[in-house]
Coordinates of C-alpha atoms and ligand atoms in Angstrom, one line a residue:
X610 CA -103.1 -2.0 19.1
X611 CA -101.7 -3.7 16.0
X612 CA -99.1 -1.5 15.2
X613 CA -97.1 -1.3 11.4
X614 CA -93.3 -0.6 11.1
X615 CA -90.9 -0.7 8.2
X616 CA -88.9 1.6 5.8
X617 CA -90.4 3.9 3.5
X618 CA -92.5 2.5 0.9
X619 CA -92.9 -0.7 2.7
X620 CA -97.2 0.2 2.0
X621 CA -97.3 0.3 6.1
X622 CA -100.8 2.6 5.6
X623 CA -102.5 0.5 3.0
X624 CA -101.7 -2.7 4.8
X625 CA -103.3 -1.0 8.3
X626 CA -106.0 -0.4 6.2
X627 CA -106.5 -3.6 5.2
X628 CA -105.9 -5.8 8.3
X629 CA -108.5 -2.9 9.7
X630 CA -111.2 -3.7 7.4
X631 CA -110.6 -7.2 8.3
X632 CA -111.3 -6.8 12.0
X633 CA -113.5 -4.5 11.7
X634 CA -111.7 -1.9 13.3
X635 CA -110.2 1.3 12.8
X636 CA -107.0 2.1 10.9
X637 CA -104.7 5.2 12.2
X638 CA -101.9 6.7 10.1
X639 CA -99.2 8.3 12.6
X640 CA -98.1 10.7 9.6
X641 CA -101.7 11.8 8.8
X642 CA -102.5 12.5 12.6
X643 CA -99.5 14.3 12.7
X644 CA -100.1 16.5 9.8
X645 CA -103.3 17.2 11.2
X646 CA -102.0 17.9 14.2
X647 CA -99.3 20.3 12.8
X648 CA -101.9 21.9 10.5
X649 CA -99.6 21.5 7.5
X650 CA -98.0 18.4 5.0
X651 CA -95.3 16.8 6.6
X652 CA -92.8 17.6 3.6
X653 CA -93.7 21.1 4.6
X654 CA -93.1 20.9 8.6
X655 CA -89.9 18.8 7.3
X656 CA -88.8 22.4 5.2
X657 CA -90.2 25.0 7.7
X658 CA -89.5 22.9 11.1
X659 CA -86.2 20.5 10.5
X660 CA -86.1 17.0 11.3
X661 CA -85.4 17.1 14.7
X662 CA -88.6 19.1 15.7
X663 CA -90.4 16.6 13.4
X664 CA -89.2 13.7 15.5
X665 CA -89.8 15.3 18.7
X666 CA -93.7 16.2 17.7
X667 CA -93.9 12.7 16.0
X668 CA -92.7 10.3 19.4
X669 CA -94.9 12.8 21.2
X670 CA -98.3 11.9 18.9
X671 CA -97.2 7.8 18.8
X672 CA -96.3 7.7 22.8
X673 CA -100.0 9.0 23.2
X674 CA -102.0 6.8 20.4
X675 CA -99.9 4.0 22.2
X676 CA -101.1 4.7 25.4
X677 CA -104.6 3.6 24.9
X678 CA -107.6 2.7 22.5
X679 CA -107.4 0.1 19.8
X680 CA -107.3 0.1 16.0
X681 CA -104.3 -0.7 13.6
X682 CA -101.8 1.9 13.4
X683 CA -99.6 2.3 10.7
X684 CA -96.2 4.2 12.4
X685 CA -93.4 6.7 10.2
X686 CA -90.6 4.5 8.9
X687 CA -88.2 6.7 11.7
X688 CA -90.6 6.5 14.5
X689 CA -88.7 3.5 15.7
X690 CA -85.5 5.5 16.3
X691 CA -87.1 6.9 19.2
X692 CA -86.0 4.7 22.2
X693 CA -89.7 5.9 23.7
X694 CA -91.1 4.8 21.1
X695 CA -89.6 1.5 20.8
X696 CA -90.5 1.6 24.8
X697 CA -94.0 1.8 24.4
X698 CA -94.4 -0.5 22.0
X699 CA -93.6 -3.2 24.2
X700 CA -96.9 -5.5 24.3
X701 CA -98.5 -4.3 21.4
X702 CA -98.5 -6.1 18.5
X703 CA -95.7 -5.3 16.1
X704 CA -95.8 -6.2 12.8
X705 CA -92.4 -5.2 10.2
X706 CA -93.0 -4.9 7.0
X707 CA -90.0 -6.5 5.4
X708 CA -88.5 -4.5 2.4
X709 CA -84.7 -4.4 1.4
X710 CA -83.3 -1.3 0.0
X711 CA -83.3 -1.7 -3.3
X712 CA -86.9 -2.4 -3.3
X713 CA -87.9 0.7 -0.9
X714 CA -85.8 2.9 -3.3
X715 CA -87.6 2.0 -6.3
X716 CA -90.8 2.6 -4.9
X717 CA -89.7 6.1 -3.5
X718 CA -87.2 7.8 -5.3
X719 CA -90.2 10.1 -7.5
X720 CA -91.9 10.4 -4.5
X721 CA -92.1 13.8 -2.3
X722 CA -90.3 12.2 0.9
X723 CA -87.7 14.5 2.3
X724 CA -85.3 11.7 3.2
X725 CA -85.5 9.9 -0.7
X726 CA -83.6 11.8 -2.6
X727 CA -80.0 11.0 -2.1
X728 CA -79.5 7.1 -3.1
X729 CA -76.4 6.7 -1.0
X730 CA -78.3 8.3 2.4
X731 CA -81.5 6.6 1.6
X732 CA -79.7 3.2 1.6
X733 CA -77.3 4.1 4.8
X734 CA -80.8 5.4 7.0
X735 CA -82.0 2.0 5.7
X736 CA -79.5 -0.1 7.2
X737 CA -79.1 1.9 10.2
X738 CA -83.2 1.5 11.1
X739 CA -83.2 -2.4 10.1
X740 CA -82.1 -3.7 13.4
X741 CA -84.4 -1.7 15.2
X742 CA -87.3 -2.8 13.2
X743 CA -85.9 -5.7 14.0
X744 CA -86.2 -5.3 18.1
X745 CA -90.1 -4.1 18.0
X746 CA -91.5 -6.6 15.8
X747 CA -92.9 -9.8 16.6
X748 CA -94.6 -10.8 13.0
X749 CA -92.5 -9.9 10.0
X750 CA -93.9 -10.4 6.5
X751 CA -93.0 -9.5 3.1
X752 CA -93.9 -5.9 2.0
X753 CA -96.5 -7.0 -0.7
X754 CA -99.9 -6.3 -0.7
X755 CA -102.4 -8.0 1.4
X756 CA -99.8 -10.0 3.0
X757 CA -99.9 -8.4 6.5
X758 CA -103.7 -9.2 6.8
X759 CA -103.3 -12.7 4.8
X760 CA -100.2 -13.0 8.3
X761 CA -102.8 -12.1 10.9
X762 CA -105.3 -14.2 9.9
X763 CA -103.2 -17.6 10.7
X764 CA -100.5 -16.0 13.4
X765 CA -102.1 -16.6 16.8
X766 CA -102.3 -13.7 19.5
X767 CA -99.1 -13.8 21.4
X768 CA -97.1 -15.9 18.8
X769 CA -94.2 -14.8 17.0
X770 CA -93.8 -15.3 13.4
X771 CA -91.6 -14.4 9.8
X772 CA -92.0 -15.4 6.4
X773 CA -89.8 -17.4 4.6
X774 CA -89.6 -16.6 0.7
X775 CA -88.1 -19.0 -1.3
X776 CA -87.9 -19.9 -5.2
X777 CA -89.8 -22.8 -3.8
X778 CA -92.4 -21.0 -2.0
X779 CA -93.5 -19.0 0.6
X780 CA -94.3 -20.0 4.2
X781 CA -94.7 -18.8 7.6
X782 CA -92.3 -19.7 10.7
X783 CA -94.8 -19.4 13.4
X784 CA -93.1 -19.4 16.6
X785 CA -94.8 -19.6 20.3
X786 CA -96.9 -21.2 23.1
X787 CA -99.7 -23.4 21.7
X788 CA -98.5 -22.6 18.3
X789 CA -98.8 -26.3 17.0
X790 CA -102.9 -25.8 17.1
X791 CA -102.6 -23.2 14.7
X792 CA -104.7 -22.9 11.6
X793 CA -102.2 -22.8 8.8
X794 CA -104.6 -23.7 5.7
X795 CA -102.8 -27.2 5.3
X796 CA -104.9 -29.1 2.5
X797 CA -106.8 -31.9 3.1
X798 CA -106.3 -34.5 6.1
X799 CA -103.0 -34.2 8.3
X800 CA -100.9 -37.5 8.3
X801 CA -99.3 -37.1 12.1
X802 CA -95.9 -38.6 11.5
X803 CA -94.2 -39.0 15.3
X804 CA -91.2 -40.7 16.8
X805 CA -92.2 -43.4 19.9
X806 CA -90.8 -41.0 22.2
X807 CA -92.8 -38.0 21.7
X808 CA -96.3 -40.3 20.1
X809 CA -97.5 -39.9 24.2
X810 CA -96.8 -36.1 24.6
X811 CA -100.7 -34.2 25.4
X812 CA -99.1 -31.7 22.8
X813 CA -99.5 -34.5 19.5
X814 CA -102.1 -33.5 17.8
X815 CA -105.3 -36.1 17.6
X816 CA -105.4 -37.3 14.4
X817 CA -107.2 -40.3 12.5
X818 CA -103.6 -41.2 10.7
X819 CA -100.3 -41.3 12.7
X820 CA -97.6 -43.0 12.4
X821 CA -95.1 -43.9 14.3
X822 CA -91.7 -44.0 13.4
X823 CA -88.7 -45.5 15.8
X824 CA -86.7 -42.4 17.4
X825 CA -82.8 -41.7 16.9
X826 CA -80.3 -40.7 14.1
X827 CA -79.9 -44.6 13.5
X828 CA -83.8 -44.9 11.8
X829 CA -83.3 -41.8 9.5
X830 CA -82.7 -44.0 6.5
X831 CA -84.3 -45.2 3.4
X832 CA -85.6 -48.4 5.1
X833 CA -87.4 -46.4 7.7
X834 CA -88.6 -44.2 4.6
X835 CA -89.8 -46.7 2.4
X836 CA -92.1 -48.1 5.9
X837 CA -93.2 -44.8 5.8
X838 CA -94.2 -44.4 2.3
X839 CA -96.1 -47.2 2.7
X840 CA -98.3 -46.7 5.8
X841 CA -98.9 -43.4 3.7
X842 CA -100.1 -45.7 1.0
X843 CA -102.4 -48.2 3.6
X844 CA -103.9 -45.1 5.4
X845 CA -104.8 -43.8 1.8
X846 CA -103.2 -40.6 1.6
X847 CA -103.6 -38.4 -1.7
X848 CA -101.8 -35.5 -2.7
X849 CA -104.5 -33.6 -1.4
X850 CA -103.5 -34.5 2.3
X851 CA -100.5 -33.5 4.2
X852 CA -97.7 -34.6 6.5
X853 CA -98.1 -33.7 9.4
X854 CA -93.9 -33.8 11.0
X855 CA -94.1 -33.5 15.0
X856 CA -91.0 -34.0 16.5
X857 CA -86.5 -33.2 16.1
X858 CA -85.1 -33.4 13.2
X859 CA -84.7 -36.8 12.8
X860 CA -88.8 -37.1 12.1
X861 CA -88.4 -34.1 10.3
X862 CA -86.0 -34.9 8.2
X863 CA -87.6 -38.3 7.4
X864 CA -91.2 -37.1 7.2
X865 CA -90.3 -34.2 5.1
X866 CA -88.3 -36.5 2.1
X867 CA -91.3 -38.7 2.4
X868 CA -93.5 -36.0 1.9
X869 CA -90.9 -34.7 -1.2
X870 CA -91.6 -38.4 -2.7
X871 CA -95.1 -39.2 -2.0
X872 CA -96.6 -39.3 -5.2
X873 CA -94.4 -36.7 -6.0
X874 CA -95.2 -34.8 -3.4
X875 CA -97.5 -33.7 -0.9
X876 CA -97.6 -30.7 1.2
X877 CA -95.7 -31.2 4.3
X878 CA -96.4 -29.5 7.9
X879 CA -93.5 -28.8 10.3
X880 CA -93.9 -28.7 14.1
X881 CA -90.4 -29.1 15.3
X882 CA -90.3 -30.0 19.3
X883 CA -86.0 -29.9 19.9
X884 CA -84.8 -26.8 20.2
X885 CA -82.9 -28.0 17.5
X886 CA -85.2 -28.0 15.0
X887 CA -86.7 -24.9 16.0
X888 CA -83.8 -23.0 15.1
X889 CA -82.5 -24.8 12.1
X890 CA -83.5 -27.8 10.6
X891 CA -87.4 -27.3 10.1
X892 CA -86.4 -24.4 8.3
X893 CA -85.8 -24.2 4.6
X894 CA -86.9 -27.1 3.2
X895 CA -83.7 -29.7 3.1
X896 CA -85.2 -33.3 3.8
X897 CA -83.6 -36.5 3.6
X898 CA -82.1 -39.7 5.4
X899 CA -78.5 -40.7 5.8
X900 CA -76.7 -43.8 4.1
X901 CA -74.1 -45.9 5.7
X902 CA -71.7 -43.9 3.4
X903 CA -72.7 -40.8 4.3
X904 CA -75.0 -38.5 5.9
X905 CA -78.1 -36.8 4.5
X906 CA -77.4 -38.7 1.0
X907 CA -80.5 -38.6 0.0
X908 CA -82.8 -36.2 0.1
X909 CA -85.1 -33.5 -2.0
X910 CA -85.7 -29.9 -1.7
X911 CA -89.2 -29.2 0.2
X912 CA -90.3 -26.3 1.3
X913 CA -92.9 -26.8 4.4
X914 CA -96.7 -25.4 4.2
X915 CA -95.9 -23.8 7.2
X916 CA -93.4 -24.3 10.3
X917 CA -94.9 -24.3 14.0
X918 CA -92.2 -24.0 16.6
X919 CA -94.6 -24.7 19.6
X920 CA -92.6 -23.9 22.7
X921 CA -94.0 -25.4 25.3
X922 CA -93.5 -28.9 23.8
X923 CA -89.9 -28.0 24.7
X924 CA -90.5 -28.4 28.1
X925 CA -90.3 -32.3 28.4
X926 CA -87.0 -32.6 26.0
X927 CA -84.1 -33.9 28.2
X928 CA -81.3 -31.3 29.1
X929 CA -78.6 -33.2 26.6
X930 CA -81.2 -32.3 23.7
X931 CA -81.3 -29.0 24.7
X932 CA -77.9 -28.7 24.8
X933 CA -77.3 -30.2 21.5
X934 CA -79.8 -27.7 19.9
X935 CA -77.8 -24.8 22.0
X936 CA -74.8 -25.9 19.5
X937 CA -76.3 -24.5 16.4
X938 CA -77.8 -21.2 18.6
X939 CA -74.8 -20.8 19.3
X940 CA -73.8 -21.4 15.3
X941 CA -76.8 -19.0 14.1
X942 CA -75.5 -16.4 16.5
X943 CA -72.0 -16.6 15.1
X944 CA -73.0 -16.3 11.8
X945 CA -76.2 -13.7 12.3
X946 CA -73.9 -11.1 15.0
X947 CA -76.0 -7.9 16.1
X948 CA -78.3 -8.8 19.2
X949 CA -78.6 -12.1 18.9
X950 CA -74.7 -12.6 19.1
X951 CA -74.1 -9.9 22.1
X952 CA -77.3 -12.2 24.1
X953 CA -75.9 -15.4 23.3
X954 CA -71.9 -14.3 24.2
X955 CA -73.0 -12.7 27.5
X956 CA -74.3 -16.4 28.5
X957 CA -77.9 -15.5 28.4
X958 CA -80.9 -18.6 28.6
X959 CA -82.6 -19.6 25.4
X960 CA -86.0 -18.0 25.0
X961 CA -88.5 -17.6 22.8
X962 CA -87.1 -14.2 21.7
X963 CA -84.1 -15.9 21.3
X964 CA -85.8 -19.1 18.9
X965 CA -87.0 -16.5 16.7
X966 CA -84.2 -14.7 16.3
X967 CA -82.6 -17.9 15.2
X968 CA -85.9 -18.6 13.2
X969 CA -85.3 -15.2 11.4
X970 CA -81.6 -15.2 10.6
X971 CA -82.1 -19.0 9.0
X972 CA -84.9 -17.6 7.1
X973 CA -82.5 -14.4 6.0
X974 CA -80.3 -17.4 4.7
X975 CA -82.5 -19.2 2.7
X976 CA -84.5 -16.8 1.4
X977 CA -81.0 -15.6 -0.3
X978 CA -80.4 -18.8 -1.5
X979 CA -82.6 -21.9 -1.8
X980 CA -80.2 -24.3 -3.0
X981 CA -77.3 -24.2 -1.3
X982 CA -75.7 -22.3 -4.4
X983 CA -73.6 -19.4 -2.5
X984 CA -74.8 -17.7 0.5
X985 CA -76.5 -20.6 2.1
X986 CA -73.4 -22.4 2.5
X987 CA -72.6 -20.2 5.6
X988 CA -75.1 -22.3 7.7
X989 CA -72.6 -25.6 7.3
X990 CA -70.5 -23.6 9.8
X991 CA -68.8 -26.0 12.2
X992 CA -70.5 -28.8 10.3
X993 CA -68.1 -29.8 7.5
X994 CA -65.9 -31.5 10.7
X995 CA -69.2 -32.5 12.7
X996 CA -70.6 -34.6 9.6
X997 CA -67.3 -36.4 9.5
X998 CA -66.9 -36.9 12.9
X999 CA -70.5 -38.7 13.0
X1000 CA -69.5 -40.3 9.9
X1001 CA -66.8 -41.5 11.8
X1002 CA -69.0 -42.6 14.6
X1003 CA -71.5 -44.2 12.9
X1004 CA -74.1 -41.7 14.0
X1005 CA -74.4 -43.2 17.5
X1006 CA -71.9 -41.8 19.8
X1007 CA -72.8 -38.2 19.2
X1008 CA -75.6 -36.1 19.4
X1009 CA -75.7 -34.0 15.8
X1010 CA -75.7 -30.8 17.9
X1011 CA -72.5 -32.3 20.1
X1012 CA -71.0 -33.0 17.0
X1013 CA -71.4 -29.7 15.7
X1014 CA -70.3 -28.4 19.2
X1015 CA -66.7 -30.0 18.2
X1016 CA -66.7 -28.8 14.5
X1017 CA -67.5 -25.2 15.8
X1018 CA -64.6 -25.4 17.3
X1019 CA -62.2 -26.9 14.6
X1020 CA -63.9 -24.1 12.4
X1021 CA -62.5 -21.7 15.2
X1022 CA -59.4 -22.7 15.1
X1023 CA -58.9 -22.8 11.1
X1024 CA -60.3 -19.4 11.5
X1025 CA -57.5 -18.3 13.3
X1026 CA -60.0 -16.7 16.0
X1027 CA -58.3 -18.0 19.0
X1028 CA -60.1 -15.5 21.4
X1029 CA -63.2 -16.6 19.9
X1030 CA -63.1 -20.3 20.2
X1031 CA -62.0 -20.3 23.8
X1032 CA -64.6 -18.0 24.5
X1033 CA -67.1 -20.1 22.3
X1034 CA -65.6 -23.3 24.5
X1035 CA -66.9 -22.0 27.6
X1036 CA -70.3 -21.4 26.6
X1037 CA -69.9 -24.8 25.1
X1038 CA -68.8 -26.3 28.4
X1039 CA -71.1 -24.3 30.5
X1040 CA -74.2 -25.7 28.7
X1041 CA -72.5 -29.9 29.3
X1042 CA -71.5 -29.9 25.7
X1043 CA -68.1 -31.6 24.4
X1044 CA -65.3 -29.9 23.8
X1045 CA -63.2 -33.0 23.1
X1046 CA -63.8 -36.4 22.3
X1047 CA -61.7 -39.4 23.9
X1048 CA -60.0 -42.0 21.2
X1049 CA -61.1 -39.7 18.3
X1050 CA -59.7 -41.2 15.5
X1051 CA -58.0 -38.1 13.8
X1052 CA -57.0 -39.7 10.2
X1053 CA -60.5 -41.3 9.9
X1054 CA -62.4 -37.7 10.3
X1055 CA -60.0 -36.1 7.9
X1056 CA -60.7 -38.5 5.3
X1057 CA -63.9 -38.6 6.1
X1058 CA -64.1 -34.7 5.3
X1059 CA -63.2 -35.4 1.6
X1060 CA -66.5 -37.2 1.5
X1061 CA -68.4 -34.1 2.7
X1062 CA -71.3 -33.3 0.3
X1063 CA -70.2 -30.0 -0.6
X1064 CA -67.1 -31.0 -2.2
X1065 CA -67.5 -30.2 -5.7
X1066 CA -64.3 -30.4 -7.1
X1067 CA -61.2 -31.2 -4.8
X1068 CA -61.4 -29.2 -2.2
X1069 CA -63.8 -29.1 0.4
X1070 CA -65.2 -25.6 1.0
X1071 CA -64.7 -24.6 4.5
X1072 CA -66.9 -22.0 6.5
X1073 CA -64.7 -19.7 8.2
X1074 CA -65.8 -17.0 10.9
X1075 CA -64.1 -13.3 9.9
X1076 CA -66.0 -12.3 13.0
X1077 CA -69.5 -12.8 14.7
X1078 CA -71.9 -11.4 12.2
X1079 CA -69.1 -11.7 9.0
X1080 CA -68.8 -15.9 8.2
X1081 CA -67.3 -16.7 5.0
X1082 CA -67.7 -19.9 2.8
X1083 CA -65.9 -21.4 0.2
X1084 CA -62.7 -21.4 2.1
X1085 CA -60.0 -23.7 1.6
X1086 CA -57.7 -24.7 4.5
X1087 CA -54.7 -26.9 4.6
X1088 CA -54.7 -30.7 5.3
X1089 CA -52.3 -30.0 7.6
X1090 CA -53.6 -27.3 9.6
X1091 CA -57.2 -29.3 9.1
X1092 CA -55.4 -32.0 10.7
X1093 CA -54.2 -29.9 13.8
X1094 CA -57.6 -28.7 14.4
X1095 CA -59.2 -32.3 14.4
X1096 CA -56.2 -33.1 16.8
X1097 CA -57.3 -30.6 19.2
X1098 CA -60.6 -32.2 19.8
X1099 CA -59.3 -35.7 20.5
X1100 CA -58.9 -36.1 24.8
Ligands
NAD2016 N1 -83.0 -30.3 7.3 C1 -82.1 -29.5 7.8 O1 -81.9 -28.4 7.3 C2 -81.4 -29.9 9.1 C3 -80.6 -28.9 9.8 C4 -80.0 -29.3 10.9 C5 -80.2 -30.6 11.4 N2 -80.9 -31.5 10.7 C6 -81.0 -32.9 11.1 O2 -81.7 -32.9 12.4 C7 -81.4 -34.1 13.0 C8 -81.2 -33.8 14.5 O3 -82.4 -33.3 15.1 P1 -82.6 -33.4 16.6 O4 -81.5 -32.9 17.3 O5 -83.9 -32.7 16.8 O6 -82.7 -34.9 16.9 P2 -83.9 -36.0 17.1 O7 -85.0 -35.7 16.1 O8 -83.3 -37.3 17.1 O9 -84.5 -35.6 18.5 C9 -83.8 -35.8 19.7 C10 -84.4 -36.7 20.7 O10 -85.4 -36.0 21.4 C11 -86.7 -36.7 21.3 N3 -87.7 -35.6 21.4 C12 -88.0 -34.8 20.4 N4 -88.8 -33.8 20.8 C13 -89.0 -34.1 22.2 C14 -89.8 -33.4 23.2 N5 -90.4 -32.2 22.9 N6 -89.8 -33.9 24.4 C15 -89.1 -35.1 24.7 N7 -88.3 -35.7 23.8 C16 -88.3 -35.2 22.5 C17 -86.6 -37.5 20.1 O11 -87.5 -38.6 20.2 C18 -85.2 -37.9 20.1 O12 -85.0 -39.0 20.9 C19 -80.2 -34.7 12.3 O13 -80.6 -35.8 11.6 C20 -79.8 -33.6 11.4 O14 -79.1 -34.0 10.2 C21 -81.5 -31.2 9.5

């Protein structure tokens, strides 16, 4: 079954409707059924019955429908605060529609639901049921029409995927096995850009333009861009075509501004194969290349035609690139809390559940904030050091994800969590990452820190972590205590 969650108002049975009349299928409406069932309105059961007899005859109805037959069915927005429900929704396909509070309220309040009328109870269920809506689904979309039928048409069977909303645009982060031969709708001919590392990998899509583009932090610059550019301009790409961007960040990154700058812009494909770039940096649309002076100098907002997180292409990355990309799990976790925190703190392996988790709490972020204005800033957790420190480095010593594995750490520490980062260390150390760097020079990556890009004035904002699930930017911290925690990280 293709099953619909999501708060009241969301438009759960008109979009089971719809994706019904697509398939040619039928649509159920769990409300409806039960009505029937009752042999009254559900308002009315509500008044005569109470709540709790309601949600006893409602899991009953769902655990059956679930147990067999096919069709789209469209669930209550409580049904998933039935653990047996959420039970026996495991291996259908669950798809949340996504609507915030405000939104859901507008579209209820004149409505006959018994649980709108009170503002302040109507926001608190809201918040209480988001996390579970959260553990059933495996396809999250915007609640607007048509776009839960517009999703199912390009997610694959078996893939995960959530839609990023931007100022900029919206896209899908589609996340799974096989997930790079998707059909996204890219315009025109794809333009394969690859690193020479990953150019041999069965998983690179056949194309009649790649290019190949030398691998490592050291190429992402404006020299490797303008090659680019060019080959773009010999293989006769238009701004009908696309990028097409398979690899870690570094060809992301590149391929992306290119993309940003190519006759103004072209439409740009991301297939991200590190965990890294899974989890952070094909997401929200950042592109650039570094400068000697700094990193990630240049660069352009661009929001991808699509992202597709292809899992099994992780299976030939080398264990010190997965490690690197478990630095910013780790940093999403800290910063997202709730299930994807308790997972990652109890030492648990990185799995596709976990990717998207990441996936979705990057999305969260951007789709607050596109442009780094407020919010968005909470990502550059641990990073404000790690920039410098590679800075510092030239960009060759470290790994960006071993560099942000140090910066976590001095963020830690200015935090004042000392519990946290020792804790945080061990996971760290447990997956082979630094936790301290020998003949760090500690004056060079304090200066280097005044350089950081999102100084605006004279201080430079620091993120700080309140607790997992409650980071804070915009901080400002002490030269000297900044100092200390630098310190710390030199063996
Ligand atoms: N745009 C953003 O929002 C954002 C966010 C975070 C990081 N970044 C950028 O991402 C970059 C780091 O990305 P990265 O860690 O992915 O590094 P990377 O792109 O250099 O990839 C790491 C190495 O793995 C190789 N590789 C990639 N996929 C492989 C696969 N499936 N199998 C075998 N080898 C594979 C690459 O050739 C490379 O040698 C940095 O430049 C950083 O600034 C950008």
């Amino acid at each position: 079954l293709i099953v619909l969650v999501g708060f009241m108002g969301a438009g759960k049975s008109t979009a089971a409707r719809e994706i019904a009349a697509d398939r040619g299928t039928r649509a159920l409406d769990a409300d409806e059924l039960l009505a029937a069932r009752v042999g009254m309105p559900i308002p009315a059961f509500f008044a005569e019955h109470g709540e709790e007899e309601f949600r006893r005859r409602e899991e009953e109805l769902i655990v059956e429908l679930l147990r067999g037959g096919d069709g789209v069915l469209a669930l209550g927005g409580g049904a998933v605060e039935s653990p047996r429900v959420r039970e026996a929704l495991r291996g259908h396909r669950v798809v949340l529609l996504d609507i915030d509070a405000d939104a859901a309220w507008s579209r209820c309040r004149s409505s006959d639901r018994p649980l709108a009328r009170d503002r302040a109870a109507f926001s608190a269920l809201h918040a209480r049921r988001r996390p579970l809506y959260d553990e059933v689904a495996g396809v999250v979309v915007p609640a607007l029409r048509g776009a839960a039928a517009k999703a199912l048409r390009v997610v694959p069977e078996g893939a995960r995927a959530v839609w990023a909303q931007t100022a900029g645009g919206q896209y899908p982060v589609i996340v799974g096995e096989g997930v790079i031969e998707a059909d996204v709708g890219a315009p025109g001919r794809p333009y394969v850009v690859v690193d020479d590392n990953v150019k041999e990998q069965p998983w690179v899509p056949v194309a009649k333009a790649t290019i190949v583009v030398p691998p490592g932090e050291q190429h992402k610059t404006l020299a490797t861009a303008e090659r680019l550019l060019s080959a773009l301009a010999q293989m006769d790409a238009t701004r009908g075509d696309h990028v097409f961007a398979v690899g870690g960040g570094v060809v992301g990154d590149l391929a992306g501004f290119c993309a940003a700058t190519y006759q103004r812009g072209i439409a740009v494909v991301q297939a991200p194969t590190t965990l890294l770039a899974m989890v952070d940096a094909s997401i929200g649309g950042k592109t650039g290349v570094d400068l000697p002076e700094g990193k990630n100098y240049v660069g352009a907002y661009h929001q991808p035609h699509a992202v597709l997180a292809d899992t099994q292409t992780l299976q030939s990355l080398p264990a010190a690139e997965h490690a690197a990309g478990y630095a910013e799990v780790l940093k999403t976790a800290l910063i997202a809390g709730g299930w994807l925190w308790e997972r990652i703190s109890a030492g648990a392996r990185v799995d596709e559940e976990v990717i998207f988790g990441c996936a979705r709490a990057k999305v969260a972020v951007v789709a607050a904030d596109e442009r780094d204005g407020g919010r968005r800033q909470v990502l550059n957790l641990g990073h404000t050091v790690a920039h410098a420190i590679e800075t510092v480095t030239g960009y060759t010593r470290l790994r960006h994800g071993e560099a942000v594995a140090l910066g976590l750490l001095a963020a830690l520490r200015l935090s004042g969590q000392d519990g946290l980062r020792a804790h945080v260390l061990q996971l760290l150390a447990d997956e082979g990452l630094p936790t301290t760097l020998e003949g760090l020079d500690v004056d060079a990556v304090v200066a280097a820190t005044r350089r950081d890009k999102k100084r605006t004035g004279e201080e430079v904002p620091f993120v700080l972590v309140a607790a997992p699930g409650d980071v804070r930017h915009g901080r400002t911290v002490s030269r000297a205590d900044l100092r200390a925690a630098v310190e710390e990280l030199r063996r």
